CSV table of C-alpha atoms in Angstrom, one decimal:
chain,number,residue,atom,x,y,z
Q,1,LYS,CA,28.5,-31.2,-56.3
Q,2,GLU,CA,29.4,-27.5,-55.1
Q,3,GLY,CA,25.5,-27.1,-54.8
Q,4,THR,CA,25.2,-29.8,-52.3
Q,5,PRO,CA,26.9,-27.7,-49.0
Q,6,GLU,CA,23.9,-25.1,-49.8
Q,7,GLN,CA,21.3,-27.7,-50.2
Q,8,LYS,CA,22.1,-29.2,-47.1
Q,9,ALA,CA,22.6,-25.7,-45.2
Q,10,LYS,CA,19.2,-25.1,-46.2
Q,11,ALA,CA,17.4,-28.5,-44.8
Q,12,GLU,CA,19.3,-27.5,-41.6
Q,13,ALA,CA,17.8,-24.1,-41.5
Q,14,LYS,CA,14.6,-25.5,-42.4
Q,15,LYS,CA,14.6,-28.4,-39.8
Q,16,LYS,CA,16.0,-25.8,-37.1
Q,17,ALA,CA,12.9,-23.4,-38.4
Q,18,LYS,CA,10.3,-26.1,-38.0
Q,19,ALA,CA,12.3,-27.4,-34.5
Q,20,ASP,CA,11.9,-23.6,-33.1
Q,21,ALA,CA,8.0,-23.2,-34.2
Q,22,LYS,CA,7.3,-26.4,-32.6
Q,23,ALA,CA,9.3,-25.2,-29.0
Q,24,ALA,CA,7.5,-22.0,-29.3
Q,25,LYS,CA,4.2,-23.8,-29.7
Q,26,LYS,CA,4.6,-25.9,-26.7
Q,27,LYS,CA,6.1,-22.8,-24.6
Q,28,ALA,CA,2.6,-21.1,-25.4
Q,29,ASN,CA,0.7,-23.9,-24.3
Q,30,ALA,CA,2.4,-24.5,-21.0
Q,31,ALA,CA,1.9,-20.6,-20.4
Q,32,ALA,CA,-1.8,-21.1,-21.1
Q,33,ALA,CA,-1.9,-24.1,-19.0
Q,34,PRO,CA,-2.4,-22.2,-15.6
Q,35,ALA,CA,-5.1,-19.8,-16.8
Q,36,GLY,CA,-6.9,-23.0,-18.0
Q,37,GLY,CA,-6.3,-24.5,-14.9
Q,38,ALA,CA,-7.5,-21.5,-13.0
Q,39,GLY,CA,-10.9,-21.4,-15.0
Q,40,GLY,CA,-11.3,-25.1,-13.9
Q,41,ALA,CA,-10.9,-24.6,-10.5
Q,42,ALA,CA,-13.4,-21.7,-10.5
Q,43,GLY,CA,-15.7,-24.0,-12.2
Q,44,ASP,CA,-15.2,-26.4,-9.0
Q,45,ALA,CA,-16.0,-23.4,-7.0
Q,46,ASP,CA,-19.9,-24.1,-7.7
Q,47,VAL,CA,-19.3,-27.9,-6.5
Q,48,VAL,CA,-21.8,-26.5,-4.0
Q,49,THR,CA,-24.9,-26.3,-6.1
Q,50,LYS,CA,-24.4,-30.0,-6.6
Q,51,LEU,CA,-26.2,-30.2,-3.0
Q,52,ASN,CA,-30.0,-30.4,-2.5
Q,53,MET,CA,-30.3,-28.7,0.4
Q,54,VAL,CA,-34.4,-27.9,1.5
Q,55,VAL,CA,-36.3,-26.8,4.1
Q,56,GLY,CA,-38.0,-29.3,5.8
Q,57,LEU,CA,-40.4,-29.8,8.8
Q,58,ILE,CA,-40.2,-32.8,11.5
Q,59,LYS,CA,-43.6,-34.1,11.7
Q,60,LYS,CA,-42.6,-36.7,14.3
Q,61,ALA,CA,-39.7,-37.8,16.2
Q,62,TRP,CA,-38.6,-41.0,18.3
Q,63,LYS,CA,-35.7,-42.6,19.9
Q,64,HIS,CA,-34.1,-45.5,17.8
Q,65,PRO,CA,-34.9,-48.6,19.7
Q,66,ASP,CA,-31.5,-50.2,19.3
Q,67,SER,CA,-29.4,-47.1,19.6
Q,68,ASP,CA,-28.8,-44.3,22.4
Q,69,LYS,CA,-27.2,-41.9,19.8
Q,70,LEU,CA,-30.0,-41.9,17.0
Q,71,TRP,CA,-33.3,-40.3,16.9
Q,72,CYS,CA,-35.8,-41.7,13.8
Q,73,GLU,CA,-37.8,-38.9,12.1
Q,74,GLU,CA,-39.9,-38.4,9.5
Q,75,ILE,CA,-39.6,-35.2,7.9
Q,76,ASP,CA,-42.1,-33.5,5.3
Q,77,ILE,CA,-39.9,-31.7,2.5
Q,78,GLY,CA,-42.6,-31.1,-0.1
Q,79,GLY,CA,-42.6,-34.4,-1.6
Q,80,GLU,CA,-45.4,-37.2,-1.9
Q,81,LYS,CA,-44.6,-38.5,1.7
Q,82,PRO,CA,-42.3,-37.6,4.5
Q,83,ARG,CA,-38.6,-38.5,4.4
Q,84,GLN,CA,-37.6,-41.0,7.0
Q,85,ILE,CA,-34.0,-39.9,8.3
Q,86,ALA,CA,-31.9,-40.8,11.4
Q,87,SER,CA,-29.8,-38.1,13.2
Q,88,GLY,CA,-27.2,-38.8,15.8
Q,89,LEU,CA,-28.4,-36.2,17.9
Q,90,ARG,CA,-29.6,-37.6,21.1
Q,91,LYS,CA,-26.6,-36.6,23.0
Q,92,PHE,CA,-28.0,-32.8,22.0
Q,93,TYR,CA,-31.3,-32.9,21.9
Q,94,GLU,CA,-32.9,-35.1,24.7
Q,95,ASN,CA,-37.0,-34.7,24.0
Q,96,GLU,CA,-39.2,-35.3,21.0
Q,97,SER,CA,-40.7,-31.8,21.6
Q,98,ASP,CA,-37.0,-30.9,20.7
Q,99,LEU,CA,-37.5,-31.9,17.0
Q,100,GLU,CA,-41.0,-32.2,16.4
Q,101,GLY,CA,-42.9,-29.0,14.6
Q,102,ARG,CA,-39.0,-27.6,13.9
Q,103,LYS,CA,-38.3,-26.4,10.5
Q,104,VAL,CA,-34.6,-27.7,9.5
Q,105,LEU,CA,-32.5,-27.7,6.7
Q,106,VAL,CA,-32.2,-31.5,4.9
Q,107,LEU,CA,-29.4,-32.6,2.6
Q,108,ALA,CA,-32.0,-34.7,0.3
Q,109,ASN,CA,-29.7,-35.9,-2.7
Q,110,LEU,CA,-27.9,-38.5,-0.7
Q,111,LYS,CA,-28.3,-42.4,-1.2
Q,112,ALA,CA,-30.4,-44.1,1.4
Q,113,LYS,CA,-28.7,-46.1,3.9
Q,114,LYS,CA,-29.3,-48.0,7.0
Q,115,LEU,CA,-28.3,-46.5,10.4
Q,116,GLY,CA,-28.7,-48.7,13.1
Q,117,GLY,CA,-31.3,-50.8,10.6
Q,118,PHE,CA,-33.2,-48.0,10.1
Q,119,PRO,CA,-33.5,-46.6,6.7
Q,120,SER,CA,-32.3,-43.0,6.4
Q,121,GLU,CA,-33.3,-41.4,3.3
Q,122,GLY,CA,-31.0,-37.9,3.8
Q,123,MET,CA,-29.3,-35.8,6.3
Q,124,VAL,CA,-30.4,-32.9,9.1
Q,125,LEU,CA,-27.9,-30.5,9.0
Q,126,CYS,CA,-26.4,-28.9,11.9
Q,127,ALA,CA,-23.6,-26.8,13.1
Q,128,SER,CA,-20.8,-28.7,15.3
Q,129,ASN,CA,-17.7,-27.5,16.4
Q,130,GLU,CA,-14.2,-29.1,16.0
Q,131,ALA,CA,-14.7,-31.3,19.0
Q,132,HIS,CA,-18.3,-31.8,17.9
Q,133,ASP,CA,-19.4,-31.1,21.7
Q,134,VAL,CA,-21.6,-28.3,20.8
Q,135,VAL,CA,-23.9,-29.2,17.7
Q,136,LYS,CA,-26.9,-27.1,16.9
Q,137,PHE,CA,-29.7,-27.3,14.1
Q,138,VAL,CA,-29.2,-25.2,11.4
Q,139,GLU,CA,-32.0,-23.2,11.4
Q,140,VAL,CA,-34.2,-21.9,8.6
Q,141,PRO,CA,-36.6,-18.1,8.8
Q,142,ALA,CA,-39.7,-19.0,10.5
Q,143,ASP,CA,-41.6,-18.3,7.5
Q,144,ALA,CA,-39.7,-20.5,5.2
Q,145,VAL,CA,-41.5,-22.6,2.6
Q,146,ILE,CA,-41.2,-26.4,2.9
Q,147,GLY,CA,-39.6,-27.8,-0.1
Q,148,GLU,CA,-37.6,-24.7,-0.9
Q,149,ARG,CA,-33.9,-25.2,-1.8
Q,150,VAL,CA,-30.9,-23.2,-0.7
Q,151,HIS,CA,-29.2,-21.1,-2.9
Q,152,PHE,CA,-26.1,-19.1,-3.2
Q,153,GLU,CA,-25.6,-15.4,-4.6
Q,154,GLY,CA,-23.8,-15.8,-8.0
Q,155,LEU,CA,-23.7,-19.6,-8.1
Q,156,GLU,CA,-26.1,-21.5,-10.3
Q,157,GLY,CA,-26.3,-25.3,-11.1
Q,158,GLU,CA,-28.7,-28.2,-10.8
Q,159,PRO,CA,-28.4,-30.6,-8.0
Q,160,ALA,CA,-26.6,-34.0,-8.5
Q,161,THR,CA,-28.2,-37.5,-8.6
Q,162,PRO,CA,-27.5,-39.4,-5.3
Q,163,ALA,CA,-25.6,-41.8,-7.4
Q,164,GLN,CA,-23.7,-38.9,-8.4
Q,165,ILE,CA,-23.2,-37.7,-4.9
Q,166,GLY,CA,-21.3,-40.8,-4.0
Q,167,LYS,CA,-19.7,-41.4,-7.1
Q,168,LYS,CA,-18.0,-38.2,-7.5
Q,169,LYS,CA,-17.0,-37.8,-3.7
Q,170,VAL,CA,-19.3,-34.2,-3.7
Q,171,LEU,CA,-19.3,-34.3,0.1
Q,172,GLU,CA,-15.9,-35.2,0.9
Q,173,GLU,CA,-14.8,-32.0,-1.3
Q,174,VAL,CA,-17.4,-29.6,-0.4
Q,175,LEU,CA,-18.7,-30.5,3.4
Q,176,PRO,CA,-15.2,-28.9,4.5
Q,177,LEU,CA,-16.1,-25.6,3.0
Q,178,LEU,CA,-19.2,-24.9,4.7
Q,179,VAL,CA,-19.0,-22.9,7.9
Q,180,THR,CA,-20.6,-20.3,10.0
Q,181,ASN,CA,-19.2,-16.8,10.0
Q,182,ALA,CA,-19.2,-14.8,13.1
Q,183,GLU,CA,-22.7,-13.9,13.2
Q,184,GLY,CA,-23.8,-17.6,13.0
Q,185,VAL,CA,-24.8,-17.6,9.3
Q,186,CYS,CA,-24.2,-20.5,7.4
Q,187,THR,CA,-21.8,-20.2,4.7
Q,188,TYR,CA,-19.9,-21.5,1.3
Q,189,LYS,CA,-16.2,-20.8,2.2
Q,190,GLY,CA,-17.1,-18.2,4.8
Q,191,GLU,CA,-18.4,-16.2,1.7
Q,192,LYS,CA,-21.4,-17.3,0.2
Q,193,ALA,CA,-24.7,-17.2,2.7
Q,194,PHE,CA,-26.9,-19.9,2.4
Q,195,LEU,CA,-30.0,-18.1,0.9
Q,196,LEU,CA,-33.7,-18.8,0.8
Q,197,SER,CA,-36.7,-16.3,-0.5
Q,198,ASN,CA,-37.0,-15.1,2.6
Q,199,GLY,CA,-33.7,-14.8,4.4
Q,200,GLN,CA,-30.3,-16.5,5.3
Q,201,CYS,CA,-30.0,-19.8,7.2
Q,202,THR,CA,-28.2,-19.5,10.5
Q,203,ALA,CA,-27.1,-21.4,13.9
Q,204,PRO,CA,-26.7,-20.1,17.4
Q,205,VAL,CA,-23.1,-20.6,17.2
Q,206,GLY,CA,-20.1,-18.5,16.8
Q,207,GLU,CA,-17.6,-18.6,13.8
Q,208,GLY,CA,-15.8,-21.7,12.4
Q,209,PHE,CA,-18.3,-24.2,13.2
Q,210,HIS,CA,-18.6,-27.0,10.5
Q,211,VAL,CA,-22.0,-27.3,8.9
Q,212,ALA,CA,-22.7,-31.0,7.9
């Protein structure tokens, strides 16, 4: 019976040691969590690579018969047939000649949707100010290759499917981060320029215009 208190003390000590070890492990995991979170954020920084932004050539443009805001366009992006895209740019570009024959940048991995009943298969990218009363086409180098995809220095990734773009709300996350710098260069977060093999994508605007 004299050994009973000693056994109890040993049991208590063992129990305490186990609890201390568990607490220490929990603390270590908590300390590691911010680092892991930061790593996740760094991975999220590459979300822009999910966009398939390619050089296109507007082959034909006509005014939407039922909307005074929309241009209907046929745009060659290097595929088997031109894409049909509707753009709400009539307020900013009044004539067919402002569009036809122009090289543009097209966001090509969007689900087709009808705009004014016209099936639109992508989005022509423009730079606009906050008030949306100044809107200019994103411009590519004159000798840009039709169908070439925009890339960003140090960032790599395959474009998402149109279904993934919608489901994962990629546009809501990334479009606010596409802005022009003081030289009118289109950038991701004001840091990474929109790059093609023969130069940068720009817009004839100042700093802080959103690209969409």
